[in-house]
Coordinates of N, CA and C in Angstrom, one line a residue:
X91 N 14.7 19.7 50.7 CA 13.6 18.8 50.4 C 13.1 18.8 49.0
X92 N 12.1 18.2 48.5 CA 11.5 18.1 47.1 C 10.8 16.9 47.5
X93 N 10.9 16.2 45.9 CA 9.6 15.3 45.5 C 10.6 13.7 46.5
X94 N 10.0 12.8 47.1 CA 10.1 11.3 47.6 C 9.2 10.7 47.3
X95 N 9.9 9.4 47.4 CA 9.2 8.4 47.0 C 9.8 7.1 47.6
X96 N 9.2 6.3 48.1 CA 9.3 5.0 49.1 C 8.2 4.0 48.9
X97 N 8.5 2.7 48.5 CA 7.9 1.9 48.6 C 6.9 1.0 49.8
X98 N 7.8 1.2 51.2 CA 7.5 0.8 52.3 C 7.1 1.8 53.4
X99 N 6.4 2.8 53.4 CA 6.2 3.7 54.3 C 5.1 4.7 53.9
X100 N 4.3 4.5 55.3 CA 3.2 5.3 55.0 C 3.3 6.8 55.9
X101 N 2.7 7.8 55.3 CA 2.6 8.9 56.1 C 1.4 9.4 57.3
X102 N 1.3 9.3 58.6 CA 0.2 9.1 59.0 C 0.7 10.5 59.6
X103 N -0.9 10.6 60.1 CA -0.7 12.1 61.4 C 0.0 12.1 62.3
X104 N 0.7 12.7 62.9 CA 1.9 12.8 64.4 C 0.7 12.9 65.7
X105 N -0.3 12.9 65.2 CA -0.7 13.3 67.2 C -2.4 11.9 66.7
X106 N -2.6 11.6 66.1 CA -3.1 9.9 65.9 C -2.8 8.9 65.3
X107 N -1.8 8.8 64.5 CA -1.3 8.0 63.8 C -2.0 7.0 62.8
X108 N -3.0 7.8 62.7 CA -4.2 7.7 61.2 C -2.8 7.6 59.8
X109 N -3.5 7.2 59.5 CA -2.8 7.4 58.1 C -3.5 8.5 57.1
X110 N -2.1 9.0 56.3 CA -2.6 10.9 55.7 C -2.3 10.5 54.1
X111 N -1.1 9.9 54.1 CA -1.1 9.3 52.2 C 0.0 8.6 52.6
X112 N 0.0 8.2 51.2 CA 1.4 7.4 50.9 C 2.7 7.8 50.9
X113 N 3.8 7.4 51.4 CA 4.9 8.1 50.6 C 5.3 8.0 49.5
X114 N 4.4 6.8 48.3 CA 4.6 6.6 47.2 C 3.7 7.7 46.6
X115 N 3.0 8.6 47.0 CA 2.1 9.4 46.3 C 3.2 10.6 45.9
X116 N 2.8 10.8 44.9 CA 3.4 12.2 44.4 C 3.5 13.4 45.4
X117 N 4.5 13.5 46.3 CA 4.4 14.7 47.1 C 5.4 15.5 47.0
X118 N 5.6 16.7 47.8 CA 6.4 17.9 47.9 C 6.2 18.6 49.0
X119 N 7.4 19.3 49.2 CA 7.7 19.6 50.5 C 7.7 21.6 50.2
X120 N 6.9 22.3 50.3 CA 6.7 24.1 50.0 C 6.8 24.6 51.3
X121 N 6.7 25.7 50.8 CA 6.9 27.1 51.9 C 8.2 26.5 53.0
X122 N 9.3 26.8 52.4 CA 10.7 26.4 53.5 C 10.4 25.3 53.8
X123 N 9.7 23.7 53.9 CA 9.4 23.0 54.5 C 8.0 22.8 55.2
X124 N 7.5 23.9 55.0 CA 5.9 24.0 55.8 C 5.0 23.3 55.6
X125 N 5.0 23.3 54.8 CA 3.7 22.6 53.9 C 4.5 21.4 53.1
X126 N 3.7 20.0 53.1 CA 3.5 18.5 52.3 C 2.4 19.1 51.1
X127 N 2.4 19.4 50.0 CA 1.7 19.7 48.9 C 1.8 18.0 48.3
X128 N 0.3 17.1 48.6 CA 0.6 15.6 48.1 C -0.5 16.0 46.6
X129 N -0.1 15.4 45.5 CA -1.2 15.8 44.0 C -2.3 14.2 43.2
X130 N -3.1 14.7 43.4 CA -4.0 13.8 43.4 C -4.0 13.7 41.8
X131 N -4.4 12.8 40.9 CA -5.0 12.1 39.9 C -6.0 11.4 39.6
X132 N -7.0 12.1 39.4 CA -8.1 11.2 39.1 C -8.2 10.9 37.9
X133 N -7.6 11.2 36.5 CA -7.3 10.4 35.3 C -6.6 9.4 35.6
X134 N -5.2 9.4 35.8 CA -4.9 8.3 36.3 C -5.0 7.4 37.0
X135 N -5.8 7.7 38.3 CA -6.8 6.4 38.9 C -8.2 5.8 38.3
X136 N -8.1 6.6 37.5 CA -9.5 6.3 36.7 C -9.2 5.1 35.5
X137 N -7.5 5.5 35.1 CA -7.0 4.9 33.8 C -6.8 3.2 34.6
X138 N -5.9 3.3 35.9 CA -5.7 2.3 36.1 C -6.7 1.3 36.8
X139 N -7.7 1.9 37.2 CA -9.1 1.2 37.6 C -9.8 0.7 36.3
X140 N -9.7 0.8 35.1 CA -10.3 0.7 33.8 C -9.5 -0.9 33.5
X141 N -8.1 -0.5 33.4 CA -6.8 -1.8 33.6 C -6.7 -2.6 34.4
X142 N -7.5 -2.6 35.3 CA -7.3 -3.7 36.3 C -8.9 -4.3 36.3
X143 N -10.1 -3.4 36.3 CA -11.0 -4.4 35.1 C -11.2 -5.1 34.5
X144 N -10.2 -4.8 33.5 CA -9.8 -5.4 32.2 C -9.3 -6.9 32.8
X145 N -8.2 -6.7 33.2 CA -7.5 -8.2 33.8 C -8.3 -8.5 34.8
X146 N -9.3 -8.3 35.1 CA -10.2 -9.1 36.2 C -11.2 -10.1 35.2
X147 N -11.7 -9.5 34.5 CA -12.1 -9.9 33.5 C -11.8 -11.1 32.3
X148 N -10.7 -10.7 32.0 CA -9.7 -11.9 31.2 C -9.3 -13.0 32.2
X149 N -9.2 -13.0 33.4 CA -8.4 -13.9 34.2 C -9.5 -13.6 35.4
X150 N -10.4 -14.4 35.7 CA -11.0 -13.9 37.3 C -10.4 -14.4 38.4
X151 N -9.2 -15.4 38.3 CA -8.4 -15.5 39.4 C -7.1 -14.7 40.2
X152 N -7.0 -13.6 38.5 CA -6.2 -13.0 39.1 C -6.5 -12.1 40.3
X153 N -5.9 -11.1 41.2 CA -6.4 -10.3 41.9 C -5.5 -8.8 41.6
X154 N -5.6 -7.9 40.5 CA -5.3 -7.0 40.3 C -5.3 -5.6 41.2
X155 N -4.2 -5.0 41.8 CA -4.3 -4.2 42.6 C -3.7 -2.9 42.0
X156 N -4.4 -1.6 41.9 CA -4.4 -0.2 41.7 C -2.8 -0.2 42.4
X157 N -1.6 0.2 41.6 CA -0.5 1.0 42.5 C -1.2 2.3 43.2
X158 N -0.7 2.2 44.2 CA -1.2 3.4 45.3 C -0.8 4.4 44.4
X159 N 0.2 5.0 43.5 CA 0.4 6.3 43.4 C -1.0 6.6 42.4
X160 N -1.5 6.0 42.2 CA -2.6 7.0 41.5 C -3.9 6.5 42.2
X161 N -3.6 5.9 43.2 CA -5.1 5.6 44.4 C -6.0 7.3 45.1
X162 N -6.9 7.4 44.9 CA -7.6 8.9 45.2 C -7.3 8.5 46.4
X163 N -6.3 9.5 47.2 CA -5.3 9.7 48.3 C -6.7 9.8 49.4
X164 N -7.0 10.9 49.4 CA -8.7 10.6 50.5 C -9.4 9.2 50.3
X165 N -9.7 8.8 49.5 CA -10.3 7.3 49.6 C -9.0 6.4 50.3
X166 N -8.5 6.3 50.3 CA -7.3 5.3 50.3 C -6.7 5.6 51.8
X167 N -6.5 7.3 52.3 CA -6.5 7.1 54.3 C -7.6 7.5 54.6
X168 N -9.0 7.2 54.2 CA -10.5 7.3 54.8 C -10.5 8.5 55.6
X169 N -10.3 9.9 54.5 CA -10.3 11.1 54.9 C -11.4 11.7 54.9
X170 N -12.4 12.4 55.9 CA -13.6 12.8 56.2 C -13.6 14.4 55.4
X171 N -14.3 14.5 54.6 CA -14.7 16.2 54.7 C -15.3 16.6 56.0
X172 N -14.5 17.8 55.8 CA -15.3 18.8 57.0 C -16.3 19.6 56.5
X173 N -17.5 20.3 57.0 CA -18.1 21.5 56.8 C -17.8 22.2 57.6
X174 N -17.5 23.4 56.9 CA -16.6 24.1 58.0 C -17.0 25.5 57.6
X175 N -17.6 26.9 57.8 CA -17.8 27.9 57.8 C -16.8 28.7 58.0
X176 N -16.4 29.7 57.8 CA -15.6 30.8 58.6 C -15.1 30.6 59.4
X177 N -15.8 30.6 60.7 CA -15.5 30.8 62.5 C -15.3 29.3 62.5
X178 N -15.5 28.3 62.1 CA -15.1 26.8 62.4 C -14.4 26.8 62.1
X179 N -13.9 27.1 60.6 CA -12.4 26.8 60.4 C -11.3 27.1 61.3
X180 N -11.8 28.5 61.4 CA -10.6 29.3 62.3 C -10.4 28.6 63.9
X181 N -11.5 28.2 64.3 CA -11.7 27.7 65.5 C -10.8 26.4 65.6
X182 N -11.3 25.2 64.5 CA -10.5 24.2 64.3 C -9.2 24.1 64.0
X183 N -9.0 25.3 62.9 CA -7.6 25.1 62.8 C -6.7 25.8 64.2
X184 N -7.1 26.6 64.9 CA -6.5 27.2 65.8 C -6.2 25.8 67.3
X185 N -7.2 25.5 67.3 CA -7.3 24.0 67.8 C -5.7 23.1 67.6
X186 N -5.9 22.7 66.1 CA -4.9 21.7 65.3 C -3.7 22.4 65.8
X187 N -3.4 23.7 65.3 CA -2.2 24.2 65.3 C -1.4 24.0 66.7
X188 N -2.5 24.6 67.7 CA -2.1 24.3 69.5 C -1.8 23.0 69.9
X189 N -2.5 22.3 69.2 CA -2.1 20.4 69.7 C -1.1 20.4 69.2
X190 N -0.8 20.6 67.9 CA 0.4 20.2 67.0 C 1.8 21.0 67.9
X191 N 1.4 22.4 67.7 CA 2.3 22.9 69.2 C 2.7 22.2 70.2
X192 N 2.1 22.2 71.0 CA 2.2 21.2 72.3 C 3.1 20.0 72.3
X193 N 2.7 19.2 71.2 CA 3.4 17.9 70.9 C 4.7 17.8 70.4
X194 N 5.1 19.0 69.4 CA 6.5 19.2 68.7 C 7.2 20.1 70.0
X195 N 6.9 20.4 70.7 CA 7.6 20.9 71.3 C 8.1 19.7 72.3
X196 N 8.1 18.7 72.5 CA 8.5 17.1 73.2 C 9.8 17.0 72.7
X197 N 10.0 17.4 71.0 CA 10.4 16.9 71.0 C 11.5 17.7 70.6
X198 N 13.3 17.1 70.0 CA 14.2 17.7 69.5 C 13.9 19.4 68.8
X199 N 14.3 19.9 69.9 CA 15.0 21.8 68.9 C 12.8 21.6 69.1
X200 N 12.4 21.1 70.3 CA 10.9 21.7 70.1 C 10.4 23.3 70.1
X201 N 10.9 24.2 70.9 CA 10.3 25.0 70.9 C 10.8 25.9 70.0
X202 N 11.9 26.1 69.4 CA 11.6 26.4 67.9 C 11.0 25.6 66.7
X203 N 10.7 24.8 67.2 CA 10.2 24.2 65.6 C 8.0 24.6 66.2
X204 N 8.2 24.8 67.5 CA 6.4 25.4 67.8 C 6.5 26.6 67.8
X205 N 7.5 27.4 67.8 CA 7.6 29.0 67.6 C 7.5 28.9 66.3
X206 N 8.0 28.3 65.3 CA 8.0 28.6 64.0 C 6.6 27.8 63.2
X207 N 6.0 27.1 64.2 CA 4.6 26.3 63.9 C 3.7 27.3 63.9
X208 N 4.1 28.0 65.1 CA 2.7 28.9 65.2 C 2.8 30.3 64.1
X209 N 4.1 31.0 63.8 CA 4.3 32.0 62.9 C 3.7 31.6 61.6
X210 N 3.8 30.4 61.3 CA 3.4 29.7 59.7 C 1.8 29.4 60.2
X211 N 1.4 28.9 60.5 CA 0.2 28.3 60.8 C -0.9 30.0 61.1
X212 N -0.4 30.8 61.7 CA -1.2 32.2 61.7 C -1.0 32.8 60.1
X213 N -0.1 32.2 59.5 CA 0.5 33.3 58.4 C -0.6 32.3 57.1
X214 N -0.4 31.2 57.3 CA -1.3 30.2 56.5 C -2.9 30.5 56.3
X215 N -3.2 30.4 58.1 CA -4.6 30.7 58.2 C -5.2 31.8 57.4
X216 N -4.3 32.5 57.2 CA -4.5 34.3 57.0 C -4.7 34.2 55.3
X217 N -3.9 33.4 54.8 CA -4.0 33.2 53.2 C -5.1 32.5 52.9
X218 N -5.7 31.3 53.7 CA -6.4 30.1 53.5 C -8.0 31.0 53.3
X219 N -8.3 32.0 54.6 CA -9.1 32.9 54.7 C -9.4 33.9 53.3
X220 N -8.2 34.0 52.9 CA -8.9 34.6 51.4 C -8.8 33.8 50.4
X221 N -8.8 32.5 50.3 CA -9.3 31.9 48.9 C -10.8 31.1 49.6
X222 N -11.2 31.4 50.6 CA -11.5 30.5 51.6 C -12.9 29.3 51.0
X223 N -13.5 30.1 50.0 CA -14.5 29.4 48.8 C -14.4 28.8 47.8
X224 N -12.7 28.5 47.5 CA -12.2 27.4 46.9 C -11.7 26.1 47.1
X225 N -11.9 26.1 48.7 CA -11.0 25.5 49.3 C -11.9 24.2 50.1
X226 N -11.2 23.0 50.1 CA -12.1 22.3 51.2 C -11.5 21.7 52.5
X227 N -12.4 21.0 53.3 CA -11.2 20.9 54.3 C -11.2 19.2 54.6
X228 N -10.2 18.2 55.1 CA -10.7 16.6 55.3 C -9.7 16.9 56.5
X229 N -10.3 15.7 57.2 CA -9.5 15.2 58.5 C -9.4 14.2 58.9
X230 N -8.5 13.1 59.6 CA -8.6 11.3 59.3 C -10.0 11.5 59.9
X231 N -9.9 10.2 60.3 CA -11.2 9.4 60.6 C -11.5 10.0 61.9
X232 N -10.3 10.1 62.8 CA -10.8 10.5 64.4 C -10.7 12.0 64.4
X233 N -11.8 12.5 64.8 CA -11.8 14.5 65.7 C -10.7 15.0 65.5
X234 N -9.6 14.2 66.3 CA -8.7 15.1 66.6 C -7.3 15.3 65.8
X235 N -7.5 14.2 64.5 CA -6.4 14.7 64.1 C -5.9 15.7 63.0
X236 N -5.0 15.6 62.2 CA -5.0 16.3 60.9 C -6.1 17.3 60.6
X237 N -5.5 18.6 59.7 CA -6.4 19.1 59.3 C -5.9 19.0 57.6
X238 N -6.6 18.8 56.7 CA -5.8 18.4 55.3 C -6.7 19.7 54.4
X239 N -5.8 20.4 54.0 CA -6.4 21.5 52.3 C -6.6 21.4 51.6
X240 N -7.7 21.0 50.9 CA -8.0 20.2 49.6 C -8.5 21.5 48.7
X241 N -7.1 21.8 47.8 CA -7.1 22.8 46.7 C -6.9 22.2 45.2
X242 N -7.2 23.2 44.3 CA -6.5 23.3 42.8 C -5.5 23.8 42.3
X243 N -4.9 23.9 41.4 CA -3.7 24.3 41.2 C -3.8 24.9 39.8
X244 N -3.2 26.0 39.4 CA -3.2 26.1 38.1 C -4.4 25.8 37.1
X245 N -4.0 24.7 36.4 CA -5.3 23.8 35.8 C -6.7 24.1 36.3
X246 N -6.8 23.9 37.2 CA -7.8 23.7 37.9 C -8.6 22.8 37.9
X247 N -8.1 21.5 37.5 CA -8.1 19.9 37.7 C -7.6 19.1 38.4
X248 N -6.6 19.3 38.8 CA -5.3 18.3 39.7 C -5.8 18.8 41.1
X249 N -6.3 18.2 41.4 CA -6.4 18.4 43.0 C -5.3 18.1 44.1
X250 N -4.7 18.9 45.1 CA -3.6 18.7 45.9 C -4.3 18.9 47.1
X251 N -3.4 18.3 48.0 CA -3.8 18.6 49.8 C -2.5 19.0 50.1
X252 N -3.0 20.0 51.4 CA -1.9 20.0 51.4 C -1.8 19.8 53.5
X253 N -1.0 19.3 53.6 CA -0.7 18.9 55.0 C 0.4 19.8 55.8
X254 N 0.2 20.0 57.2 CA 1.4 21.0 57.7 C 2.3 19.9 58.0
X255 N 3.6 20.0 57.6 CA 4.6 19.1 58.0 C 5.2 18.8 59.0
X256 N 5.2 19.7 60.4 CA 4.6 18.7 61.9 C 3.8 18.2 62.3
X257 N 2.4 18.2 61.5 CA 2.0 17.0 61.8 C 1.8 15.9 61.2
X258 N 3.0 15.5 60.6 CA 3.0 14.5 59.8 C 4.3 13.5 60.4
X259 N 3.9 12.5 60.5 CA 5.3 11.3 60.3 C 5.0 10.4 59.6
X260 N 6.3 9.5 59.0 CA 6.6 8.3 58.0 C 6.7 7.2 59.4
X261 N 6.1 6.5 58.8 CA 6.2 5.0 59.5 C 6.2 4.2 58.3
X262 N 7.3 2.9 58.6 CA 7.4 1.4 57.9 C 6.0 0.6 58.4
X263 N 5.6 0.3 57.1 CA 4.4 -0.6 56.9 C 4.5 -1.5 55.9
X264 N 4.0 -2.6 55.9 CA 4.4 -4.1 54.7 C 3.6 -2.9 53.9
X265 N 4.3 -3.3 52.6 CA 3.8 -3.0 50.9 C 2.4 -3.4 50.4
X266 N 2.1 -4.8 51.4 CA 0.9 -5.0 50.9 C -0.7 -4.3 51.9
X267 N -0.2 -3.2 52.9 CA -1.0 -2.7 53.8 C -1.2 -1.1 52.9
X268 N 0.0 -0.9 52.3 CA -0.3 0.3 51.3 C -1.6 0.0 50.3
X269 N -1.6 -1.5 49.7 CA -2.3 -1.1 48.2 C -3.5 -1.8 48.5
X270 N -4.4 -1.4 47.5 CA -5.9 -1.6 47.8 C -6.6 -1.4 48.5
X271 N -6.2 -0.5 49.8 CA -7.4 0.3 50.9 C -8.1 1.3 50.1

């Protein structure tokens, strides 16, 4: 795996079918496959919201649309922050992990890929727990789905989520349902 990129497909959650980002967003595939590490840009959404302004302005009939890869990925699949303390995280994410369980195991080579969900997902939790005041948490629109990790990297600017990659699927969606939400 590594970095994709697709024009026509979006990535939504496996157990609601919310949408999580784009596959046009800058992402990557870490820990053996575990983890979707997708990287946010707020200069660059900033730059290209300033540009499309601009042409709104010079031409008011045009209708200028932000390319999705530098759309603030939470605004764009109407991702909720959580408040979440200690014992809620753990509670919720223990929650996520067991649905996500449950469900991959339906499917192809399932119960290894939920044996190997739950070894990562305990081994994750366990890391997440000690940065755990840097960290924030979003989840789509409905309860039950996604749990998304909204970290820093290095810099300490670039903001990344990071998503577990069972619960995630690519679905085909028209080009023009990607841009502008």
């Amino acid at each position: 795996p590594g970095s994709s990129s697709m024009d026509s497909a979006s990535c939504v959650c496996a157990l609601t079918g919310e949408r999580l980002f784009s596959s046009s967003s800058h992402h990557k595939f870490e820990r053996d496959g575990n983890l979707i590490a997708v990287r946010g840009s707020m200069l660059d959404g900033l730059n290209a919201l300033v540009m499309s302004e601009d042409a709104l302005l010079s031409d008011p009939t045009s209708n200028p649309q932000l390319p999705h890869t530098t759309i603030d990925v939470v605004a764009w699949a109407s991702l909720q922050l959580l408040d979440l303390d200690r014992p809620a995280f753990i509670k919720r994410w223990q929650r996520y992990v067991t649905t996500l369980q449950r469900h991959v195991s339906t499917l192809p080579e399932g119960t290894n890929r939920a044996e190997r969900l739950a070894v990562f997902g305990q081994l994750l939790a366990k890391e997440l727990l000690g940065s755990f005041d840097q960290l924030q948490f979003l989840t789509c629109e409905g309860s039950n789905g996604a749990l998304a990790v909204l970290h820093y990297k290095m810099d300490g600017l670039t903001p990344w989520l990071w998503f577990l990659t069972e619960g995630v699927r690519t679905e085909d969606v028209p080009t023009d349902c990607l841009v502008g939400h």
